[in-house]
Amino acid sequence: MCGITGIVSRVRTDIGKILVECSSKLTYRGYDSVGVAAVHNGTVDLRKDVGTIDMVDQQLGLSKMKGDRGIAQLRWATYGAPTRINAQPHFGCTEVFFGAHNGNLHNYYEYREHLIETGHIVRSENDGELCVHAVDKYYEETGNMFEAVRKSTRDLKGAFAYAVGRADEPEIYAVKMGSSLVAGVADTDTIVSSDLPSILPLTNRVIYLQDGEMIVLTPDSIKVYRVEDGKLLDRKPEVSNVDAHAAEKGGYPHFMLKEISEQPQVARDVLGVLQDAKSEDWLRLLEDAEKHYLVACGSSYNAGIVGTYYFNKLAGVPLIPTLGGQFGSMYANTLTEESLCILVSQSGETKDILNVLNHVQETGRGKTLGILNVIGSTLMFNANSFIPMACGYEVSVPATKTYFSQTIIFAYLATKLGERNGNLDPSEAKSVIKMLKEQLPYLAQQTIDKTGILAKNLATTLMDAPDLYCLGYGFTDGVAREGALKIKEICYNHCEGMYSSEFKHGPLSIVTEDYPVIFVTTTEDSWMVINHINEVACRGGRTIVVGEKEDKLQPYVQGKFDYLEVPKSNVLLNPLVDVIPLQLLSYYLSVDKGINPDLPRNLSKTLTVD
Ligand code: BG6
């Protein structure tokens, strides 16, 4: 996915500066290429190239561009390789229209052919360019920019948002059709963007747009209209209390390390939200459902896997885990009115998840409960109910604190559901909640303090590991998958996360002298895991154990092994904190390899494309 930012100013003549400042907050959305189109005295200055915003700014002087309005775009490539010509923004047929999009057009190829056949000069292979040509096309027909933008959506299929303008008209227009879009009103400027962090340097007075809406930015106002009939809508700005500085590094070398260190506070905040807010709605949805599907991607999916074990143990309820892209072909036909799809997505914009949301809404079979971090996201507005993850913005592309929050939410929901359906008696439920509230934040902090140096030292010994495995069992199944994903995402080593009892059924053949295998354990499963550790150790493999140190087990483990030892707690808290040494291990290994863990190659924080 990508990030677009459009600004119109009443007083500025150096629009490039504020466009770069605001759009740089969207770096996590894409850093394959960057561009700025700035309008100065009726002429559009368009500069763009491959690279991060800092690199391209240094090379092309983006922040020195003159003008009183403009559009910036940070790209994560889908259609069209990450090249200068495919970078956004784009012109229309002439250098009068300019614009940029986020998302993807499903009718890209046929529409591109149509435009070329009807005489349009299409320069790139990027679908975003077609949005600008669509406006150009309808302007030819209507002579009116508002109508041209409104009608342009008729030609475009898919999930997207775009911002466009004309060199000779003062407004900037934007449309939301499936990808996120938020607008802001400052004293002398108005702004539209894919995400809130790029609005906050300018203003905290925001308007969240809904699908099927368009906005017109003038220097003094934002007007919101319904695309379908052009009706003016009564939408007033609301004050956002998201802390703009949360997006700063706060003295840490990388956002990732900052966000790992924020996890003890996240535990306090999310438990506060769970106990204060509309938990009754959520619990009723859970209680009334006959089938519970967990639908997620990436780290959110791994958190959901941990959730399936909490639901089994504490609520006695099966939670059927499925990847967003898998749901349609694996379970869609099994949905009934009494089904509940728990859609876990920190961004609330992952297309694989929104596809499931749309399917449930269109078929009317079942309900949806969103677990999300970004307030104002498409998932938030469209799910039957939603649970906020209360993490603050997570800027680093690899998820850490948002994964942590999600696992806590599952532990809480499973406990409350278990109390409601009698699987737990009230005193048991009460003690679990008390433990989450009172022990977990301190345990998380102790784990960070205790395992940081262990992880840092261990990382240096894995620098040249060609690949490795990270194995979990029971509650740590999802934790091991998450640890493996972190290593893949930011260290570029191949690391497979899988179930430790499965390892002997084939993958064990990879083990040779010193081949590294990580085992993630809880106090409940360590006896079982001992067998799995020895299956590797007795063949010369190198074993690394994440978990509590259990002296009674020592004699049973053959050979030496490395310990990423976490502080003592219990089987319910182990899976929540066992992830921390794995997060730190991947972080230090990434930095040792000279990689920026916040912006790993080829990745993006939120993928609003299929
Ligand atoms: C990927 C991110 O693009 O999307 C992962 O790189 C993330 O970090 C995954 O876990 C799912 O994102 P979300 O917003 O749906 O939780």
XYZ file of C-alpha atoms and ligand atoms in Angstrom:
626
model
C 0.000 0.000 0.000
C 1.051 3.672 -0.194
C 0.574 6.993 1.515
C -0.865 10.114 -0.076
C -0.888 13.640 1.378
C -2.520 16.732 -0.139
C -2.294 20.255 1.323
C -3.860 23.600 0.319
C -2.563 26.734 2.054
C -3.827 30.292 2.312
C -0.442 31.766 3.269
C 2.381 29.383 2.386
C 4.491 29.746 -0.743
C 6.909 26.938 0.233
C 4.428 24.063 0.192
C 7.173 21.463 -0.401
C 8.462 21.884 3.139
C 5.222 21.067 4.917
C 4.341 18.358 2.385
C 7.632 16.579 3.110
C 7.268 17.051 6.866
C 3.745 15.648 6.928
C 4.127 12.866 4.382
C 7.363 11.625 5.983
C 5.171 10.407 8.865
C 3.743 7.874 6.399
C 7.117 6.261 5.633
C 5.911 3.023 7.201
C 3.284 2.873 4.434
C 5.814 2.719 1.638
C 9.381 3.624 0.776
C 9.975 2.206 -2.703
C 9.610 5.685 -4.243
C 8.473 9.204 -3.339
C 7.187 12.212 -5.230
C 5.767 15.728 -4.796
C 3.633 17.780 -7.178
C 3.584 21.454 -6.110
C 1.583 24.238 -7.803
C 3.253 27.638 -8.037
C 1.666 30.481 -10.049
C -0.440 28.085 -12.125
C 2.388 25.706 -12.979
C 2.848 22.187 -11.573
C 6.373 21.280 -10.499
C 6.522 17.442 -10.310
C 9.582 15.756 -8.790
C 9.797 12.035 -7.975
C 12.204 9.104 -7.848
C 12.927 5.748 -6.208
C 14.099 5.697 -2.585
C 12.972 6.864 0.820
C 11.631 10.351 1.329
C 14.903 11.511 2.899
C 16.938 10.211 -0.036
C 14.653 11.677 -2.707
C 14.350 14.995 -0.829
C 18.136 15.252 -0.709
C 18.407 14.381 -4.381
C 15.564 16.495 -5.804
C 14.986 19.213 -3.198
C 11.388 18.229 -2.477
C 11.203 20.339 0.667
C 12.377 23.402 -1.261
C 9.533 23.280 -3.770
C 7.524 26.478 -4.174
C 3.753 26.692 -4.201
C 0.576 27.144 -2.169
C -0.788 23.641 -2.726
C 0.383 20.174 -3.670
C 0.253 16.411 -3.350
C 2.935 14.017 -2.069
C 2.955 10.230 -2.418
C 5.057 7.467 -0.795
C 4.840 4.252 -2.791
C 4.926 0.538 -1.994
C 5.019 -1.006 -5.459
C 2.231 -3.288 -6.694
C 1.421 -2.523 -10.341
C 4.636 -1.452 -12.029
C 8.176 -1.935 -10.740
C 9.575 0.619 -8.267
C 11.022 2.990 -10.892
C 10.997 6.767 -11.353
C 8.415 6.648 -14.141
C 6.093 4.484 -12.017
C 6.561 6.706 -8.970
C 3.655 8.935 -7.988
C 2.198 11.601 -8.288
C 1.358 11.522 -11.995
C 0.169 13.994 -14.618
C -2.875 13.446 -16.809
C -2.469 13.796 -20.569
C -0.977 17.241 -20.104
C 0.741 18.875 -17.136
C -2.533 20.419 -16.011
C -3.965 17.535 -13.985
C -1.870 16.006 -11.204
C -2.666 13.371 -8.614
C -1.780 10.212 -6.698
C -3.560 7.179 -5.278
C -3.296 4.463 -2.635
C -4.748 0.976 -3.109
C -5.205 -0.908 -6.381
C -7.420 -0.909 -9.431
C -8.790 -4.326 -10.319
C -9.636 -3.190 -13.851
C -6.174 -1.737 -14.385
C -5.295 -3.487 -17.642
C -8.577 -3.028 -19.485
C -8.974 0.553 -18.346
C -5.414 1.401 -19.343
C -6.159 -0.019 -22.805
C -9.383 1.996 -22.980
C -7.581 5.224 -22.117
C -4.842 4.629 -24.665
C -7.363 3.675 -27.361
C -9.258 6.902 -26.675
C -6.131 8.988 -27.099
C -4.822 9.397 -23.575
C -1.054 9.651 -23.116
C -0.360 7.038 -20.409
C 3.283 7.247 -19.386
C 3.717 4.596 -16.678
C 2.673 1.066 -15.681
C 1.338 2.253 -12.367
C -2.402 2.022 -11.740
C -2.374 5.311 -9.820
C -1.826 7.213 -13.058
C -5.183 5.981 -14.371
C -7.036 7.820 -11.567
C -5.648 11.117 -12.852
C -6.570 10.266 -16.449
C -10.100 9.321 -15.367
C -10.549 12.835 -13.945
C -8.956 14.299 -17.068
C -11.414 12.312 -19.206
C -14.535 13.529 -17.369
C -13.263 17.085 -17.219
C -13.229 16.993 -21.014
C -16.897 15.973 -20.872
C -18.130 18.245 -18.072
C -15.735 21.197 -17.926
C -16.197 21.020 -14.178
C -13.633 19.622 -11.766
C -16.132 18.595 -9.065
C -18.231 16.629 -11.533
C -15.108 15.235 -13.211
C -13.809 13.844 -9.924
C -17.220 12.560 -8.925
C -17.790 10.768 -12.227
C -14.217 9.495 -12.532
C -14.965 6.875 -9.833
C -17.436 5.196 -12.197
C -14.606 3.950 -14.370
C -12.436 2.624 -11.548
C -12.899 -0.782 -9.898
C -11.089 -1.980 -6.783
C -10.218 -0.492 -3.410
C -8.445 2.818 -3.526
C -8.290 6.460 -2.492
C -6.881 9.297 -4.554
C -6.162 13.014 -4.473
C -6.148 15.180 -7.602
C -5.862 18.839 -8.578
C -5.568 21.175 -11.562
C -2.799 23.691 -12.113
C -5.316 26.486 -12.758
C -7.861 25.822 -9.996
C -7.148 26.419 -6.248
C -8.834 23.295 -4.845
C -7.552 19.769 -4.246
C -10.079 16.929 -4.430
C -9.885 13.498 -2.801
C -12.008 10.353 -3.009
C -12.298 7.388 -0.600
C -13.328 4.098 -2.220
C -11.967 1.316 0.016
C -8.593 2.680 1.197
C -8.185 4.911 4.232
C -8.476 8.697 4.004
C -8.557 11.325 6.729
C -8.633 15.126 6.441
C -7.585 17.966 8.736
C -8.387 21.658 9.176
C -5.660 24.034 10.419
C -5.798 27.813 10.772
C -4.315 28.600 7.373
C -4.226 25.193 5.664
C -6.347 22.148 4.939
C -4.886 18.672 4.495
C -5.942 15.204 3.335
C -3.948 12.034 3.944
C -4.006 8.250 3.988
C -3.360 8.204 7.730
C -3.554 10.362 10.836
C 0.199 10.673 11.676
C 0.767 12.922 8.650
C -2.107 15.212 9.682
C -0.920 15.777 13.252
C 2.121 18.013 12.526
C -0.414 20.486 11.043
C -3.579 20.023 13.134
C -5.502 17.675 15.421
C -8.896 18.768 14.060
C -9.728 15.847 11.807
C -12.508 14.393 9.677
C -12.503 10.648 9.009
C -13.923 9.927 5.573
C -16.162 6.985 4.772
C -16.147 4.924 1.585
C -18.127 6.574 -1.184
C -17.289 10.092 -0.007
C -15.194 12.807 -1.598
C -13.794 16.041 -0.222
C -12.899 19.425 -1.626
C -9.992 21.192 0.067
C -9.808 24.986 -0.176
C -7.410 27.159 1.875
C -10.218 27.899 4.334
C -12.447 24.863 4.436
C -13.094 21.203 3.774
C -16.413 20.160 2.293
C -17.473 16.506 2.251
C -19.803 15.154 -0.451
C -21.408 11.846 -1.311
C -19.872 10.601 -4.560
C -23.046 8.891 -5.721
C -25.171 12.026 -5.999
C -22.832 14.877 -5.086
C -24.849 15.711 -1.962
C -23.080 17.954 0.545
C -22.746 16.115 3.862
C -22.695 17.666 7.293
C -19.326 16.482 8.581
C -17.629 18.512 11.288
C -13.974 18.123 12.378
C -13.406 16.277 15.658
C -10.369 16.722 17.912
C -7.953 13.784 17.831
C -6.133 13.059 21.086
C -3.465 10.896 19.439
C -0.068 12.171 20.580
C 1.835 13.554 17.568
C 5.139 13.042 19.354
C 4.356 9.354 19.827
C 5.576 9.053 16.279
C 8.990 10.368 17.295
C 11.770 8.026 18.419
C 12.068 9.436 21.933
C 15.791 8.858 22.145
C 15.713 5.246 20.908
C 17.874 4.313 17.890
C 14.848 2.800 16.144
C 11.080 2.912 16.507
C 11.110 -0.867 16.911
C 13.159 -0.747 20.135
C 11.003 2.110 21.403
C 7.835 0.174 20.693
C 9.182 -2.994 22.365
C 9.953 -0.901 25.441
C 6.403 0.499 25.429
C 4.860 -2.955 25.944
C 4.545 -2.781 29.763
C 2.528 0.428 29.356
C 0.510 -1.146 26.542
C -0.472 -3.913 28.981
C -1.749 -1.321 31.449
C -3.555 0.701 28.775
C -5.255 -2.138 26.939
C -6.479 -3.739 30.160
C -7.809 -0.363 31.204
C -9.728 -0.085 27.939
C -11.013 -3.659 28.179
C -12.439 -3.048 31.601
C -13.855 0.415 30.986
C -15.262 0.315 27.526
C -18.021 -1.589 25.745
C -16.867 -5.044 26.786
C -20.516 -6.030 27.259
C -21.127 -5.661 23.494
C -18.102 -7.769 22.664
C -18.917 -10.480 25.179
C -22.488 -10.708 23.942
C -21.252 -11.114 20.367
C -18.888 -13.857 21.557
C -21.510 -15.537 23.713
C -24.285 -15.493 21.090
C -22.104 -16.936 18.341
C -22.162 -20.629 17.617
C -18.957 -20.561 15.568
C -15.959 -18.261 16.103
C -13.546 -17.608 13.259
C -10.274 -15.792 13.860
C -9.259 -13.962 10.653
C -5.944 -12.111 10.422
C -2.615 -11.698 8.596
C 1.045 -11.517 9.592
C 1.751 -10.822 13.235
C -1.952 -10.344 13.902
C -2.511 -13.928 12.778
C 0.228 -15.183 15.085
C -1.409 -13.344 17.980
C -4.671 -15.016 17.011
C -3.040 -18.441 17.168
C -2.059 -17.685 20.771
C -5.692 -16.660 21.217
C -6.975 -20.054 20.091
C -5.147 -21.692 23.001
C -6.533 -19.166 25.502
C -10.035 -19.750 24.154
C -9.636 -23.494 24.520
C -8.150 -23.421 28.006
C -10.118 -20.582 29.607
C -13.405 -20.528 27.699
C -13.706 -24.067 26.333
C -14.608 -22.449 22.991
C -12.981 -23.431 19.683
C -11.596 -20.429 17.833
C -11.069 -21.425 14.178
C -7.895 -19.660 12.936
C -7.625 -18.673 9.294
C -5.531 -16.255 7.250
C -7.394 -13.354 5.656
C -6.644 -14.575 2.146
C -7.632 -18.133 3.057
C -11.062 -17.479 4.571
C -13.045 -17.235 1.335
C -11.998 -20.573 -0.102
C -11.692 -22.373 3.232
C -14.687 -21.274 5.310
C -16.914 -18.725 3.554
C -19.530 -21.354 2.692
C -19.690 -22.562 6.293
C -20.834 -19.161 7.602
C -24.257 -19.090 9.248
C -26.266 -16.308 10.917
C -24.754 -17.411 14.216
C -21.130 -17.152 13.049
C -18.767 -14.528 14.395
C -15.683 -13.443 12.444
C -13.100 -11.896 14.764
C -11.126 -9.679 12.376
C -7.737 -8.810 13.864
C -5.905 -6.000 12.108
C -3.847 -3.323 13.832
C -4.189 -0.983 10.844
C -7.813 -1.848 10.214
C -7.002 -1.456 6.517
C -5.432 -4.774 5.435
C -7.250 -5.634 2.222
C -7.196 -9.400 2.932
C -9.202 -8.628 6.082
C -11.523 -6.054 4.533
C -12.397 -8.609 1.841
C -13.746 -10.892 4.584
C -15.549 -7.984 6.253
C -17.233 -7.123 2.953
C -18.163 -10.766 2.320
C -19.890 -11.108 5.698
C -21.712 -7.807 5.166
C -22.798 -8.680 1.614
C -24.047 -12.163 2.501
C -25.575 -11.084 5.807
C -24.359 -14.390 7.286
C -22.794 -13.777 10.677
C -21.352 -10.822 12.487
C -17.916 -9.211 12.762
C -15.859 -8.098 15.744
C -12.830 -5.980 14.861
C -9.687 -5.930 17.012
C -7.826 -2.859 15.746
C -5.396 -0.134 16.696
C -6.036 2.660 14.206
C -9.098 4.658 15.192
C -10.913 5.886 12.094
C -9.911 2.857 10.048
C -12.249 1.162 7.590
C -12.525 -1.886 9.858
C -13.510 0.323 12.775
C -16.356 1.971 10.920
C -17.736 -1.178 9.349
C -17.463 -4.054 11.848
C -20.495 -4.805 14.045
C -18.330 -3.877 17.019
C -14.666 -3.237 17.620
C -12.074 -3.500 20.392
C -9.413 -0.744 20.382
C -5.888 -2.076 21.012
C -4.852 1.147 22.785
C -1.205 0.981 21.671
C -0.721 4.438 20.231
C 0.732 4.554 16.723
C 3.070 1.739 15.801
C 5.471 3.269 13.303
C 7.991 0.450 12.820
C 6.947 -1.885 9.999
C 7.515 -5.069 12.054
C 4.714 -5.379 14.609
C 5.712 -5.645 18.277
C 3.504 -3.752 20.758
C 0.417 -4.284 18.609
C 0.999 -8.056 18.567
C 1.511 -7.897 22.361
C -1.751 -5.976 22.827
C -3.664 -8.470 20.682
C -2.480 -11.468 22.743
C -3.562 -9.709 25.945
C -6.985 -8.977 24.457
C -7.427 -12.670 23.622
C -6.416 -13.719 27.140
C -8.922 -11.237 28.583
C -11.804 -12.174 26.261
C -11.243 -15.897 26.844
C -11.325 -15.359 30.605
C -14.508 -13.278 30.543
C -16.188 -15.661 28.112
C -15.165 -18.618 30.291
C -16.702 -16.913 33.310
C -19.927 -16.265 31.372
C -20.302 -19.800 30.061
C -19.266 -21.485 33.302
C -15.985 -22.884 32.055
C -14.294 -20.806 34.758
C -15.811 -20.097 38.135
C -15.939 -16.397 39.046
C -13.046 -16.615 41.468
C -10.794 -18.203 38.834
C -11.760 -15.560 36.296
C -11.175 -12.834 38.832
C -7.681 -14.095 39.647
C -6.709 -14.299 35.957
C -7.844 -10.722 35.323
C -6.032 -9.589 38.470
C -2.874 -11.318 37.281
C -3.102 -9.673 33.857
C -3.664 -6.264 35.417
C -1.192 -6.395 38.257
C 1.566 -8.854 37.328
C 1.854 -8.633 33.555
C 3.136 -5.031 33.199
C 5.919 -5.640 35.706
C 6.725 -9.065 34.273
C 6.991 -7.550 30.802
C 9.380 -4.887 32.096
C 11.463 -7.472 33.965
C 11.624 -9.588 30.814
C 12.830 -6.633 28.728
C 15.441 -5.802 31.361
C 16.591 -9.411 31.827
C 16.641 -10.688 28.253
C 17.875 -7.570 26.413
C 21.569 -8.315 26.963
C 21.015 -12.072 26.487
C 19.379 -11.418 23.124
C 22.051 -8.921 22.112
C 24.856 -11.431 22.836
C 23.023 -14.324 21.212
C 22.371 -12.274 18.076
C 26.066 -11.976 17.307
C 26.318 -15.807 17.180
C 23.502 -16.081 14.630
C 24.848 -13.552 12.144
C 25.796 -16.226 9.631
C 23.091 -18.792 10.317
C 21.974 -19.796 6.796
C 18.537 -20.474 8.181
C 16.993 -21.649 11.401
C 13.791 -22.928 13.000
C 11.722 -21.493 15.814
C 9.493 -24.111 17.441
C 6.590 -23.766 19.838
C 4.209 -26.142 21.561
C 0.703 -25.486 22.928
C 0.462 -21.895 24.135
C 3.764 -20.941 22.467
C 2.706 -22.144 18.997
C 1.799 -18.578 17.958
C 4.746 -17.119 19.833
C 7.245 -19.251 17.883
C 5.577 -18.274 14.597
C 5.881 -14.631 15.588
C 9.529 -15.015 16.560
C 10.247 -16.640 13.206
C 8.362 -13.910 11.348
C 10.384 -11.183 13.092
C 13.651 -12.831 12.008
C 12.410 -13.217 8.444
C 11.041 -9.661 8.271
C 14.032 -7.707 9.576
C 17.107 -10.010 9.462
C 16.493 -11.614 6.050
C 17.593 -15.019 7.455
C 15.097 -17.715 6.595
C 13.451 -18.843 9.816
C 10.513 -21.233 9.874
C 8.100 -21.133 12.782
C 6.338 -24.427 13.441
C 4.969 -26.865 16.002
C 7.767 -28.668 17.821
C 6.077 -32.102 17.794
C 5.889 -31.842 14.004
C 9.605 -31.176 13.602
C 10.517 -34.905 13.730
C 8.051 -35.638 10.929
C 10.404 -34.386 8.211
C 12.055 -31.024 8.947
C 14.442 -32.695 11.427
C 16.452 -33.835 8.407
C 17.852 -30.288 8.103
C 19.740 -30.617 11.407
C 23.499 -30.919 11.156
C 26.295 -29.940 13.556
C 25.470 -26.594 15.195
C 22.288 -26.044 13.143
C 20.289 -23.554 15.293
C 16.804 -24.445 16.530
C 14.927 -22.155 18.935
C 12.404 -23.712 21.341
C 9.799 -21.534 23.040
C 8.376 -23.119 26.195
C 5.898 -22.663 29.031
C 6.005 -24.333 32.449
C 3.096 -26.550 31.362
C 4.716 -28.026 28.236
C 8.426 -28.102 29.014
C 8.422 -31.838 29.793
C 7.061 -32.513 26.307
C 9.447 -30.041 24.736
C 12.396 -31.771 26.405
C 11.888 -34.685 24.001
C 11.859 -32.320 21.061
C 14.973 -30.521 22.273
C 16.833 -33.800 22.686
C 15.816 -34.958 19.201
C 17.817 -31.979 17.916
C 20.616 -31.951 20.513
C 21.485 -35.642 20.087
C 22.066 -34.983 16.368
C 24.499 -32.141 17.055
C 21.981 -29.392 16.501
C 22.321 -26.170 18.490
C 19.340 -25.601 20.788
C 18.242 -22.209 22.083
C 15.502 -22.277 24.732
C 13.166 -19.363 25.455
C 11.251 -19.681 28.721
C 11.526 -20.000 32.472
C 14.546 -21.878 33.827
C 13.308 -25.138 35.349
C 16.067 -26.772 37.399
C 14.273 -30.132 37.521
C 14.600 -30.353 33.771
C 18.316 -29.676 33.573
C 19.517 -33.297 33.850
C 17.183 -34.336 31.033
C 18.537 -31.938 28.449
C 21.493 -33.472 26.702
C 24.400 -31.245 25.769
C 24.772 -27.491 26.149
C 22.107 -25.071 25.053
C 21.545 -21.332 25.139
C 18.841 -19.925 27.398
C 16.864 -16.788 26.763
C 15.553 -17.085 30.285
C 12.402 -15.167 31.192
C 11.388 -14.355 34.792
C 9.282 -16.924 36.601
C 5.519 -16.601 36.273
C 3.020 -19.224 35.068
C 1.564 -20.964 32.054
C -0.934 -18.164 31.356
C 1.643 -15.371 31.444
C 4.517 -17.267 29.794
C 3.120 -16.965 26.240
C 2.592 -13.238 26.684
C 6.192 -12.473 27.663
C 8.058 -15.261 25.808
C 7.763 -13.148 22.649
C 9.872 -10.335 24.135
C 13.301 -12.048 23.922
C 12.422 -13.085 20.368
C 11.557 -9.501 19.442
C 14.850 -8.334 20.945
C 16.835 -11.134 19.298
C 15.521 -10.205 15.856
C 16.067 -6.492 16.562
C 19.733 -6.900 17.559
C 20.439 -9.382 14.769
C 18.927 -6.936 12.271
C 21.038 -4.042 13.537
C 24.167 -6.261 13.620
C 23.523 -7.015 9.937
C 23.345 -3.305 9.120
C 19.621 -3.393 8.383
C 17.182 -0.695 9.481
C 14.595 -2.792 11.379
C 11.970 -0.039 11.050
C 12.005 -0.134 7.238
C 12.902 -3.636 6.029
C 13.207 -4.087 2.271
C 10.121 -5.001 0.199
C 7.730 -4.664 3.155
C 5.072 -2.191 4.196
C 3.204 -1.581 7.443
C -0.231 -1.982 5.946
C -1.106 -3.756 2.736
C -4.263 -2.309 1.259
C -3.825 -4.411 -1.877
C -4.816 -8.019 -2.604
C 2.003 -6.641 7.095
C 2.885 -6.011 8.151
O 2.067 -5.884 5.942
O 0.660 -6.712 7.538
C 2.832 -6.874 9.374
O 4.220 -5.876 7.675
C 1.398 -7.014 9.835
O 3.626 -6.275 10.402
C 0.487 -7.511 8.707
O 1.337 -7.927 10.911
C -0.986 -7.385 9.119
O -1.250 -6.023 9.321
P -2.575 -5.594 10.138
O -2.583 -4.095 10.075
O -3.744 -6.208 9.430
O -2.438 -6.125 11.536
